[in-house]
mmCIF file of N, CA, C and O in Angstrom:
data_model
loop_
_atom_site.group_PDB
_atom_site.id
_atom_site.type_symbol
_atom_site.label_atom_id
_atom_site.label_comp_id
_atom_site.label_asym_id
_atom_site.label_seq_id
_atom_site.Cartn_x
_atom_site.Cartn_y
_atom_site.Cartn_z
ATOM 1 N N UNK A 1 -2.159 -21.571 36.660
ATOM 2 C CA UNK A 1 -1.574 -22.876 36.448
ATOM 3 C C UNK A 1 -0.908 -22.948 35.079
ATOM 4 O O UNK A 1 0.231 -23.306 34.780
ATOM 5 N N UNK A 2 -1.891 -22.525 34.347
ATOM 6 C CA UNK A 2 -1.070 -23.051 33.101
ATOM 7 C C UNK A 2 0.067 -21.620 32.219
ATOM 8 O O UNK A 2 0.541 -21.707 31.087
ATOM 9 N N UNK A 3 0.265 -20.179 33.405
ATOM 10 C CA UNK A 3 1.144 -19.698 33.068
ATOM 11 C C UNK A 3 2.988 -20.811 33.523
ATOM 12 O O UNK A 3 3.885 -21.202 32.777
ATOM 13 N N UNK A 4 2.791 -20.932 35.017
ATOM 14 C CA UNK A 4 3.591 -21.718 35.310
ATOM 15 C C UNK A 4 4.001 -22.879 34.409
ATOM 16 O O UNK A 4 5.178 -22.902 34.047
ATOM 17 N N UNK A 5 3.096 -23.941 33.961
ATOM 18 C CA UNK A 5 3.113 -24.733 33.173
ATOM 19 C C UNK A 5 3.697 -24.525 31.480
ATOM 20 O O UNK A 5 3.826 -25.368 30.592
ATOM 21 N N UNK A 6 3.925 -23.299 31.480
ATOM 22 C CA UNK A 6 4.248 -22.858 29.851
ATOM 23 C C UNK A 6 5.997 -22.576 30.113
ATOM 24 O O UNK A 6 6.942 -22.796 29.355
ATOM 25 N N UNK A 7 5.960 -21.992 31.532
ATOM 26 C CA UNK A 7 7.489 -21.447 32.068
ATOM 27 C C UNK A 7 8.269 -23.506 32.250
ATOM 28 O O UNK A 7 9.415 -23.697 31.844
ATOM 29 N N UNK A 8 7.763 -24.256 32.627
ATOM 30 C CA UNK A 8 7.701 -25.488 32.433
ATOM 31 C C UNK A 8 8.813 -26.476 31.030
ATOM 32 O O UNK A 8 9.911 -26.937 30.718
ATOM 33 N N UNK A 9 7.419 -26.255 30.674
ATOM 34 C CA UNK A 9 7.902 -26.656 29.075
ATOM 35 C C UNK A 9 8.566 -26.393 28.296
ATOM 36 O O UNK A 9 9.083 -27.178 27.502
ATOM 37 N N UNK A 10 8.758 -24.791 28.360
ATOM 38 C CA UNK A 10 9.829 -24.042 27.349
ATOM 39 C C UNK A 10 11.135 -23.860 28.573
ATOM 40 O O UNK A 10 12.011 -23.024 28.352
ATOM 41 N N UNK A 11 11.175 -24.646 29.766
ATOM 42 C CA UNK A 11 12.434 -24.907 30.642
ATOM 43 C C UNK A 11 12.877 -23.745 31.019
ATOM 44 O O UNK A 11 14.034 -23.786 31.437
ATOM 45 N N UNK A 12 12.319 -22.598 31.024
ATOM 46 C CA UNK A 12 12.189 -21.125 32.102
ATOM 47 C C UNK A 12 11.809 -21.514 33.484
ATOM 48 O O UNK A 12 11.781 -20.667 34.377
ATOM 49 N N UNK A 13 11.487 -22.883 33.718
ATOM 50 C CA UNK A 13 11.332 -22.833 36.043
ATOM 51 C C UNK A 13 12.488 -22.751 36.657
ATOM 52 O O UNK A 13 12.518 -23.428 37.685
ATOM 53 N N UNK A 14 13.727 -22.013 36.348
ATOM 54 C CA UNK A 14 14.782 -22.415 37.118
ATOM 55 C C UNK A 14 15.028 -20.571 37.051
ATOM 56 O O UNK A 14 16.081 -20.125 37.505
ATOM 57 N N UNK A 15 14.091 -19.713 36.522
ATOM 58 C CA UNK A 15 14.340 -18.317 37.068
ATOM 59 C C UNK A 15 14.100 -17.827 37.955
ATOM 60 O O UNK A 15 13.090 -18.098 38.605
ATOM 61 N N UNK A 16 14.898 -16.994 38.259
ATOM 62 C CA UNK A 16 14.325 -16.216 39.781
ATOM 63 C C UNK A 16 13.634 -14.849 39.552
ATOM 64 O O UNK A 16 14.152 -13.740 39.417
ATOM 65 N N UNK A 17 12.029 -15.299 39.541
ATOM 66 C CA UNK A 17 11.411 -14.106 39.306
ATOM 67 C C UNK A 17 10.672 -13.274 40.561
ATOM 68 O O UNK A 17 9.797 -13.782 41.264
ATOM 69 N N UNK A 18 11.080 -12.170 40.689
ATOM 70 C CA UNK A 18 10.228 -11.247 42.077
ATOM 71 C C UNK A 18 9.034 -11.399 41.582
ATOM 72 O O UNK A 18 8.693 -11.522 40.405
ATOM 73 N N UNK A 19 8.329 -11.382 42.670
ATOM 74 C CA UNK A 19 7.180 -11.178 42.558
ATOM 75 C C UNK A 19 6.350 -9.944 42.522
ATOM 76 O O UNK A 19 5.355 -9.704 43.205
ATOM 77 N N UNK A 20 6.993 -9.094 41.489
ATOM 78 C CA UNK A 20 6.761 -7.356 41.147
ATOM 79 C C UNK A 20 5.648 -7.732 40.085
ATOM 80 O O UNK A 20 5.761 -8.610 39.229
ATOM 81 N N UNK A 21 4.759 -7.065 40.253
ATOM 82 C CA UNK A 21 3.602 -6.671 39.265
ATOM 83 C C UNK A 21 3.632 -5.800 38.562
ATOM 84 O O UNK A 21 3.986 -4.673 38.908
ATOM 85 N N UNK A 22 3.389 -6.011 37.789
ATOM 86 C CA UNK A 22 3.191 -4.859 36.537
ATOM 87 C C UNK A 22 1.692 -5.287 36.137
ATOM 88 O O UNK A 22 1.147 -6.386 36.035
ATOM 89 N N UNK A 23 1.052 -3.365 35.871
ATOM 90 C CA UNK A 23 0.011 -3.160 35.756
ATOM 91 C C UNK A 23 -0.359 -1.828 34.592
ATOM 92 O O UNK A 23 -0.170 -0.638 34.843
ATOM 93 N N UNK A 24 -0.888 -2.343 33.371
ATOM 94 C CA UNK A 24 -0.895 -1.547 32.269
ATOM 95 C C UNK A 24 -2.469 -1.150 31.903
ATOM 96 O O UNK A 24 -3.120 -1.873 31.150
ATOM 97 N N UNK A 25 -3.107 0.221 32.574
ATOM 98 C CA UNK A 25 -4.198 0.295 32.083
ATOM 99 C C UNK A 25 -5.495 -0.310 33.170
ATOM 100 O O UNK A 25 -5.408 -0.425 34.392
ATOM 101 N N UNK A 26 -6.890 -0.696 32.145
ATOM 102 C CA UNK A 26 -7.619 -1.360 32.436
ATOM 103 C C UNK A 26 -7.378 -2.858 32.633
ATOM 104 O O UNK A 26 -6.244 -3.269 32.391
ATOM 105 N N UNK A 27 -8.312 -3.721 33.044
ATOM 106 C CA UNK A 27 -8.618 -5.010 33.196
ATOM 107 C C UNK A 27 -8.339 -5.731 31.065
ATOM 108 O O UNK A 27 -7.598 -6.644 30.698
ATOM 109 N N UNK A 28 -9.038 -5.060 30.407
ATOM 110 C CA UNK A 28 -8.835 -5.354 29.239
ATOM 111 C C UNK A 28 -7.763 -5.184 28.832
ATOM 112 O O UNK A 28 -7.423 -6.118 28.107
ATOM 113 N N UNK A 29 -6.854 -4.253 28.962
ATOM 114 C CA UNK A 29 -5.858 -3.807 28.621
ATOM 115 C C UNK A 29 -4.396 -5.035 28.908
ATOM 116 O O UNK A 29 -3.509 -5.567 28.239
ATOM 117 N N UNK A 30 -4.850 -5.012 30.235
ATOM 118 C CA UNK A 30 -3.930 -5.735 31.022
ATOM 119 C C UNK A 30 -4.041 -7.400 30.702
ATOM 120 O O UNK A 30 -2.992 -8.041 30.777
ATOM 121 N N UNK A 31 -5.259 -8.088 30.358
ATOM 122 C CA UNK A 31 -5.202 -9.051 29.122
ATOM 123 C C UNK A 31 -4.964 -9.026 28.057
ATOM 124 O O UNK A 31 -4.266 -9.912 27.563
ATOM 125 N N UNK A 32 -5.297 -8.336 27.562
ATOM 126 C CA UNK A 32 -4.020 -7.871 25.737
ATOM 127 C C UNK A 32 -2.797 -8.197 26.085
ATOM 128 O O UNK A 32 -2.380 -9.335 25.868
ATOM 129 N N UNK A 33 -1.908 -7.093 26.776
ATOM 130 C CA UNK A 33 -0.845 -7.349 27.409
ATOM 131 C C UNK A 33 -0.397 -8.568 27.733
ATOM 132 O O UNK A 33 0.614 -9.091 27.263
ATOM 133 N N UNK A 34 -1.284 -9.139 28.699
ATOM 134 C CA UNK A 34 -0.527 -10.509 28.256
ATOM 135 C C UNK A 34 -0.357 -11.791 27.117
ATOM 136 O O UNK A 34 0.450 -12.701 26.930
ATOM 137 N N UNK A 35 -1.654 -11.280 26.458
ATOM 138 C CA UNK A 35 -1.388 -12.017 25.669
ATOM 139 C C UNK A 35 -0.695 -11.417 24.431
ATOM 140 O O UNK A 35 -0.898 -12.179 23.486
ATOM 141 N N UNK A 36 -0.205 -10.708 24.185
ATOM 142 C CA UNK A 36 0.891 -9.917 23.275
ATOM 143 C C UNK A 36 2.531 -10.582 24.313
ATOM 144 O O UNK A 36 3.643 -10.879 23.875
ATOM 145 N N UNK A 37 2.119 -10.598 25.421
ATOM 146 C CA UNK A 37 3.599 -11.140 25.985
ATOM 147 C C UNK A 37 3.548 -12.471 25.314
ATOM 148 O O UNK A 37 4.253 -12.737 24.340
ATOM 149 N N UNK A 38 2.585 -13.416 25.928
ATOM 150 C CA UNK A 38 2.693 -15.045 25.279
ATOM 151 C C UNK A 38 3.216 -14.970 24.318
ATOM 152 O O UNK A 38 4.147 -15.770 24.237
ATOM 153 N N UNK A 39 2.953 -13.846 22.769
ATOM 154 C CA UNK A 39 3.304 -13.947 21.568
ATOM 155 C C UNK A 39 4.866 -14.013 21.725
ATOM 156 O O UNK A 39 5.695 -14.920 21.645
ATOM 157 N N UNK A 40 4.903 -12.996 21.918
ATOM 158 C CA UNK A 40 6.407 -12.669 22.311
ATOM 159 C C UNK A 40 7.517 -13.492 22.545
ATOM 160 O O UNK A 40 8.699 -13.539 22.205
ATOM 161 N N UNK A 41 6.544 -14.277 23.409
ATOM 162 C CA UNK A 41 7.711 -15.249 24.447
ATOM 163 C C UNK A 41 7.892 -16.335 23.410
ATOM 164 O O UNK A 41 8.976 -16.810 23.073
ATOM 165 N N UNK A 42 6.144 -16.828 22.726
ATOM 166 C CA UNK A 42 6.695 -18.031 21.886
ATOM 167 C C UNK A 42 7.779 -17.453 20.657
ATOM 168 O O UNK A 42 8.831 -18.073 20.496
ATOM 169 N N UNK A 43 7.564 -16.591 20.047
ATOM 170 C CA UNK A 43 8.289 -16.043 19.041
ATOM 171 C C UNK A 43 9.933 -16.314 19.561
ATOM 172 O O UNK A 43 10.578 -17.097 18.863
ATOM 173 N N UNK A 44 10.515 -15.794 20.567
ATOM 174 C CA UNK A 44 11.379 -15.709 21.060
ATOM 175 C C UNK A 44 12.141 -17.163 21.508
ATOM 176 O O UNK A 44 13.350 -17.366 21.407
ATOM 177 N N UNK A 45 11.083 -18.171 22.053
ATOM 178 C CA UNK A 45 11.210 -19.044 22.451
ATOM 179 C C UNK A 45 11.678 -19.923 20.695
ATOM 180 O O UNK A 45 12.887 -20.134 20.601
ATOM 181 N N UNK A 46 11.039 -20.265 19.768
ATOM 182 C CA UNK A 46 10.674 -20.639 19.110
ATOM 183 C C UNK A 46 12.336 -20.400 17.756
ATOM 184 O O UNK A 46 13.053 -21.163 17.108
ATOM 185 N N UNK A 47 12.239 -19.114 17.933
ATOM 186 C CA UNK A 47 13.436 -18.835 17.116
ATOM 187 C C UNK A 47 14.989 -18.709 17.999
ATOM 188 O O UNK A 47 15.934 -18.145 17.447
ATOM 189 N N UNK A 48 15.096 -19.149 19.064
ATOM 190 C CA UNK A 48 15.861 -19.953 19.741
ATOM 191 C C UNK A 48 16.920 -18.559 20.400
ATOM 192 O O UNK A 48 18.146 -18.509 20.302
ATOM 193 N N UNK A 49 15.998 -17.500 21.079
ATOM 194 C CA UNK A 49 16.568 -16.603 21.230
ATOM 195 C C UNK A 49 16.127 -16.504 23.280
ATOM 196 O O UNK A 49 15.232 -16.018 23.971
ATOM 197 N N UNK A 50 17.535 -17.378 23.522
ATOM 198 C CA UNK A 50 16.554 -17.769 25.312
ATOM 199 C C UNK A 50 16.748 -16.579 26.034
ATOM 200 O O UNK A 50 15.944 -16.423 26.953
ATOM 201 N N UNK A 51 17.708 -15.568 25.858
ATOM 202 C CA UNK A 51 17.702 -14.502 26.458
ATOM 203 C C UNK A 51 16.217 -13.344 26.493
ATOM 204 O O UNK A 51 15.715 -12.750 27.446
ATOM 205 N N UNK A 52 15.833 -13.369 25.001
ATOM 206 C CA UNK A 52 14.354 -12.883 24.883
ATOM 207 C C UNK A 52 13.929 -13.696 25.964
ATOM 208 O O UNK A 52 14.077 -13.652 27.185
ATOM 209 N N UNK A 53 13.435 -14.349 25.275
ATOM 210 C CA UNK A 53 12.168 -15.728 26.388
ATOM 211 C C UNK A 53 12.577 -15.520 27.714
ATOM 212 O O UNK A 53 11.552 -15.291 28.357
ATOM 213 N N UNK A 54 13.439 -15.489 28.354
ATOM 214 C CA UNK A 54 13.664 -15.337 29.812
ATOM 215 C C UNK A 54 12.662 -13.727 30.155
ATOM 216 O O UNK A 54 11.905 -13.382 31.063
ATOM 217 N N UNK A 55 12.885 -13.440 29.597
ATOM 218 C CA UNK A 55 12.492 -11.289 29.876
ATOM 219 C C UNK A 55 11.264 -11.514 29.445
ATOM 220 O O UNK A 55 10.365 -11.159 30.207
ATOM 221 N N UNK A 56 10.819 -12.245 27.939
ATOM 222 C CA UNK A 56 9.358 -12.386 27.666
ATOM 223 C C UNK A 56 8.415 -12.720 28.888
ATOM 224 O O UNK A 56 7.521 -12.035 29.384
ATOM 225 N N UNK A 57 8.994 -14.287 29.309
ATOM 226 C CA UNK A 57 8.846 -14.799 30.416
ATOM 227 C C UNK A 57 8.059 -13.703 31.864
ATOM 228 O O UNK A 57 6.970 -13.377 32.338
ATOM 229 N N UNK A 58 9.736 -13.482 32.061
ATOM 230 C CA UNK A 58 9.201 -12.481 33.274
ATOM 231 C C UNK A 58 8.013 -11.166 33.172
ATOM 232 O O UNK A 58 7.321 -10.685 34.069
ATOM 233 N N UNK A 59 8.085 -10.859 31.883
ATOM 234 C CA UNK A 59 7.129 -10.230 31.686
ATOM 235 C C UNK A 59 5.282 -10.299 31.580
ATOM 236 O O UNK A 59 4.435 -9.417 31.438
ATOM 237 N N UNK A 60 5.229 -11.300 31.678
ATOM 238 C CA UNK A 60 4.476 -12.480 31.407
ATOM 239 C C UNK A 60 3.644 -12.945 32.656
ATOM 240 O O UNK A 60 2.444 -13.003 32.925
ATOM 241 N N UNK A 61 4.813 -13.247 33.295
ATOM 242 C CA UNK A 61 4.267 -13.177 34.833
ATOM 243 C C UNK A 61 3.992 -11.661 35.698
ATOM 244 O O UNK A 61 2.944 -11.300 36.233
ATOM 245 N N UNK A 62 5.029 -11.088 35.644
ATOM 246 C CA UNK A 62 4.768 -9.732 35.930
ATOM 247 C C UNK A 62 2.772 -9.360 35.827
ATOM 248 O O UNK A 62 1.776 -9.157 36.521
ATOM 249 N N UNK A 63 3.185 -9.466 34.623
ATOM 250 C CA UNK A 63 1.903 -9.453 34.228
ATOM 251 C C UNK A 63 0.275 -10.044 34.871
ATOM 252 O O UNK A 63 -0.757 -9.401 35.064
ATOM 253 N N UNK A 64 0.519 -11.244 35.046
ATOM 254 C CA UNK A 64 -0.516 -12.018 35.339
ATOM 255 C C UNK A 64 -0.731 -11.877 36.918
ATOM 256 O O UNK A 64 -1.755 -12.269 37.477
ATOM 257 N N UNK A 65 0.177 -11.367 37.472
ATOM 258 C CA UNK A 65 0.264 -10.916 38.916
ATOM 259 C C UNK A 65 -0.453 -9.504 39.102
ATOM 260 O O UNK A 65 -1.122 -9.243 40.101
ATOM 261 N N UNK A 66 -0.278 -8.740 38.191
ATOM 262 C CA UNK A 66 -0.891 -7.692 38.147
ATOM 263 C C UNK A 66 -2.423 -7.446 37.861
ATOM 264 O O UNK A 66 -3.079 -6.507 38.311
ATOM 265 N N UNK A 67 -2.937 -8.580 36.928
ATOM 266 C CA UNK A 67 -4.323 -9.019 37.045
ATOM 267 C C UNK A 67 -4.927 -9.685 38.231
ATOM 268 O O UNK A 67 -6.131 -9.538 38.443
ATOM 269 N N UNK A 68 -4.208 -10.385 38.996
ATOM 270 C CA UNK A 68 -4.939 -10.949 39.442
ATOM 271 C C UNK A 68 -5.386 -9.709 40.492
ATOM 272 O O UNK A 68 -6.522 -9.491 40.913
ATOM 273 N N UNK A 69 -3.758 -8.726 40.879
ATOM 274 C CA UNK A 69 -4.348 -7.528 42.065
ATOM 275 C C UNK A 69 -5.711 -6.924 41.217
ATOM 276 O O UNK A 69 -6.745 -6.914 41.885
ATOM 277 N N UNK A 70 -5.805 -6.445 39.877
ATOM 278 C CA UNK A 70 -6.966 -5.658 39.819
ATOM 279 C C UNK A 70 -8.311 -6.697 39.599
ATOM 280 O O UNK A 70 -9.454 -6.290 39.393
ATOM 281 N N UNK A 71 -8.026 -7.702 39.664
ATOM 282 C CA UNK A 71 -9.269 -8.307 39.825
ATOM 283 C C UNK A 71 -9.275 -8.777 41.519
ATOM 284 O O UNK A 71 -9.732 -9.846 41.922
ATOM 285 N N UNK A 72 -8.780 -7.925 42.212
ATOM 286 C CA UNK A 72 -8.616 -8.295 43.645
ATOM 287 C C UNK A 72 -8.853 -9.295 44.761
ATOM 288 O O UNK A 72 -9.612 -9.440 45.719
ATOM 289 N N UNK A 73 -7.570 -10.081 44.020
ATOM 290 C CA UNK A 73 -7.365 -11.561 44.045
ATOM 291 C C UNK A 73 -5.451 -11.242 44.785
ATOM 292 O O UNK A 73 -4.438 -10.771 44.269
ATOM 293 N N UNK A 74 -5.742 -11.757 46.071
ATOM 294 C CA UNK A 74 -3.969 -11.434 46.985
ATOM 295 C C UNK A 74 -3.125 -12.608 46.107
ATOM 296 O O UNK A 74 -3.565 -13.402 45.276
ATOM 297 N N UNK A 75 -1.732 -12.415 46.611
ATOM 298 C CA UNK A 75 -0.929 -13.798 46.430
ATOM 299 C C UNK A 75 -1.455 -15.220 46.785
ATOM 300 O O UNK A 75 -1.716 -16.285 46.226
ATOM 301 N N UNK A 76 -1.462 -14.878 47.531
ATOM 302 C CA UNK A 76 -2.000 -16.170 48.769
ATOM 303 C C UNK A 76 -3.067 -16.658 48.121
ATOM 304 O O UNK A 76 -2.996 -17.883 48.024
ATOM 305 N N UNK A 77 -3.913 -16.247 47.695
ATOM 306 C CA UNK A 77 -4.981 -16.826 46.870
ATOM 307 C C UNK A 77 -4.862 -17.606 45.797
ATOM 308 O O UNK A 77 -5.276 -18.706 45.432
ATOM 309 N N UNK A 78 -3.867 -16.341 45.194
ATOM 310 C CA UNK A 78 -3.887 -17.186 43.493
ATOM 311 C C UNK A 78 -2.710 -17.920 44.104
ATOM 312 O O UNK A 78 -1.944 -17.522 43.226
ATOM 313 N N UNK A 79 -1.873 -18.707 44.923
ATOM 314 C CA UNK A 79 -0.847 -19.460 45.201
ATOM 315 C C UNK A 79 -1.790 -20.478 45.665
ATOM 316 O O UNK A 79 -1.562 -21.527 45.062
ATOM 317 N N UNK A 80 -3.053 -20.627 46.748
ATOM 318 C CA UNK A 80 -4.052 -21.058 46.867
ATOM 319 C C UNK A 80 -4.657 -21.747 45.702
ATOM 320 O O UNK A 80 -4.950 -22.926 45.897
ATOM 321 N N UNK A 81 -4.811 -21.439 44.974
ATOM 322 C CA UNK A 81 -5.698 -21.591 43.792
ATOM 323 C C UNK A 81 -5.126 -23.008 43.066
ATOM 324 O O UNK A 81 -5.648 -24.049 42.669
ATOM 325 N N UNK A 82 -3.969 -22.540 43.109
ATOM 326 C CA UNK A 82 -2.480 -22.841 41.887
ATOM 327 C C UNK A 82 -2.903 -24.332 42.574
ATOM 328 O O UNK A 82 -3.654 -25.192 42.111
ATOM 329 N N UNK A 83 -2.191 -24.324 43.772
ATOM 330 C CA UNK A 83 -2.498 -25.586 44.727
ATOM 331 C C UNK A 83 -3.539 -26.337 44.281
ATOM 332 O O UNK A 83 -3.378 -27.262 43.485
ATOM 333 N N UNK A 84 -4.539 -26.034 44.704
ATOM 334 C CA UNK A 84 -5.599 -26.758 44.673
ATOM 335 C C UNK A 84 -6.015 -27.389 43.254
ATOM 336 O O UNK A 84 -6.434 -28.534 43.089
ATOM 337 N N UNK A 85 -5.784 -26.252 42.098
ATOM 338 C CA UNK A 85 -6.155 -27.065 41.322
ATOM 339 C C UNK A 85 -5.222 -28.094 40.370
ATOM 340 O O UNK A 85 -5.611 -28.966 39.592
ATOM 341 N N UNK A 86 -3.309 -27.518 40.844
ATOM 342 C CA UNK A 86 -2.762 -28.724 40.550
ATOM 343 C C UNK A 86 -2.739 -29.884 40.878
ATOM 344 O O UNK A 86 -2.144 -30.725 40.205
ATOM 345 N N UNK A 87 -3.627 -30.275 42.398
ATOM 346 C CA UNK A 87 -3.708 -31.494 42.946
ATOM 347 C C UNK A 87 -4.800 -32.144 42.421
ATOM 348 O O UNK A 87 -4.732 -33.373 42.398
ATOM 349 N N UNK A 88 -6.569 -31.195 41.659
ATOM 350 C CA UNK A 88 -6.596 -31.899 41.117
ATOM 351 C C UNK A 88 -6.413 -32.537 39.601
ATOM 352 O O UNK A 88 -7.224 -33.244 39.004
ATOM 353 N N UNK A 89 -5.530 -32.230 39.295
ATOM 354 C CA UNK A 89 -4.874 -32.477 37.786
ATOM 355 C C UNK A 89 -4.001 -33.756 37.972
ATOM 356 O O UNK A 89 -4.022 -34.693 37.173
ATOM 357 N N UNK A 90 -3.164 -33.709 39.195
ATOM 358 C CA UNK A 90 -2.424 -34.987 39.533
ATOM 359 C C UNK A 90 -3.611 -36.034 39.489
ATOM 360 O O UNK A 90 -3.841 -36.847 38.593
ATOM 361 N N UNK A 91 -4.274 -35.835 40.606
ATOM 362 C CA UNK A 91 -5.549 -37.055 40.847
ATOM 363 C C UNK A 91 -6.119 -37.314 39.295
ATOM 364 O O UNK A 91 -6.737 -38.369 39.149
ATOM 365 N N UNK A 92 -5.979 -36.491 38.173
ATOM 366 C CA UNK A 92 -6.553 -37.003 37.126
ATOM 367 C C UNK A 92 -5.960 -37.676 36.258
ATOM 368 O O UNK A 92 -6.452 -38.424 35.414
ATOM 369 N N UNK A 93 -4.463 -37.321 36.527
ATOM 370 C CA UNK A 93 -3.815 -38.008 35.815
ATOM 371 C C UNK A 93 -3.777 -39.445 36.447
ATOM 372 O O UNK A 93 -4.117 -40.422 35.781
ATOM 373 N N UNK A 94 -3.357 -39.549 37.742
ATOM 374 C CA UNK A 94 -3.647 -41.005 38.215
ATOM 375 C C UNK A 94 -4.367 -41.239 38.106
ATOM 376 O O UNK A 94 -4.242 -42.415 38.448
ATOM 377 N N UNK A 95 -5.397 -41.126 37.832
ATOM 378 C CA UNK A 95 -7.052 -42.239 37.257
ATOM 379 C C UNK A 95 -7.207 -41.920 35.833
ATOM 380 O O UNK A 95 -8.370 -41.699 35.495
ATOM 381 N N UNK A 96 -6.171 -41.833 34.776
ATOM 382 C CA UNK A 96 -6.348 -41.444 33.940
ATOM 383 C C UNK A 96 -7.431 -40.666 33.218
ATOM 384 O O UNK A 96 -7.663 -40.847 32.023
ATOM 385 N N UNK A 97 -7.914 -40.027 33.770
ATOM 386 C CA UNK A 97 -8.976 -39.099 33.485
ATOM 387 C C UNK A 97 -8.526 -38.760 32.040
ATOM 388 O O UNK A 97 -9.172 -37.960 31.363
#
């Protein structure tokens, strides 16, 4: 959720990203990785360089797709997931939670 939600804010939802995984290493590894991408992306994002941030971006996701296979978790799931728990974030926002 809240990779989507970052592609959001910094106004990257209008890319067309495959849904290719990239997979670097271990389970640990492959969290470094992304979070060395986040850096990346804000850096990029931040110093107003949108061509970076687009590639940071995709990389980013790439990424997080690739965790979820080695923590052997399908699409459908984590698209599953995404669902469910953005609906309940809506419901919280309408009851101001």
């Amino acid at each position: 959720h809240f990779i989507l939600s970052i592609g959001l804010e910094l106004k990257l939802s209008n890319l067309k990203i495959k849904a290719a995984k990239q997979i670097s290493g271990n389970i640990t590894h492959q969290f470094l990785q992304i979070q060395s991408n986040l850096s990346a992306l804000w850096l990029s994002y931040r110093d107003e360089n949108p061509e970076y941030a687009e590639e940071d971006y995709r990389n980013v996701f790439a990424l997080f797709l690739g965790i979820g296979e080695m923590l052997g978790f399908t699409w459908e799931q984590i698209e599953q997931s995404y669902l469910e728990k953005n609906k309940i974030n809506h419901e919280r926002q309408d009851s101001n939670y």
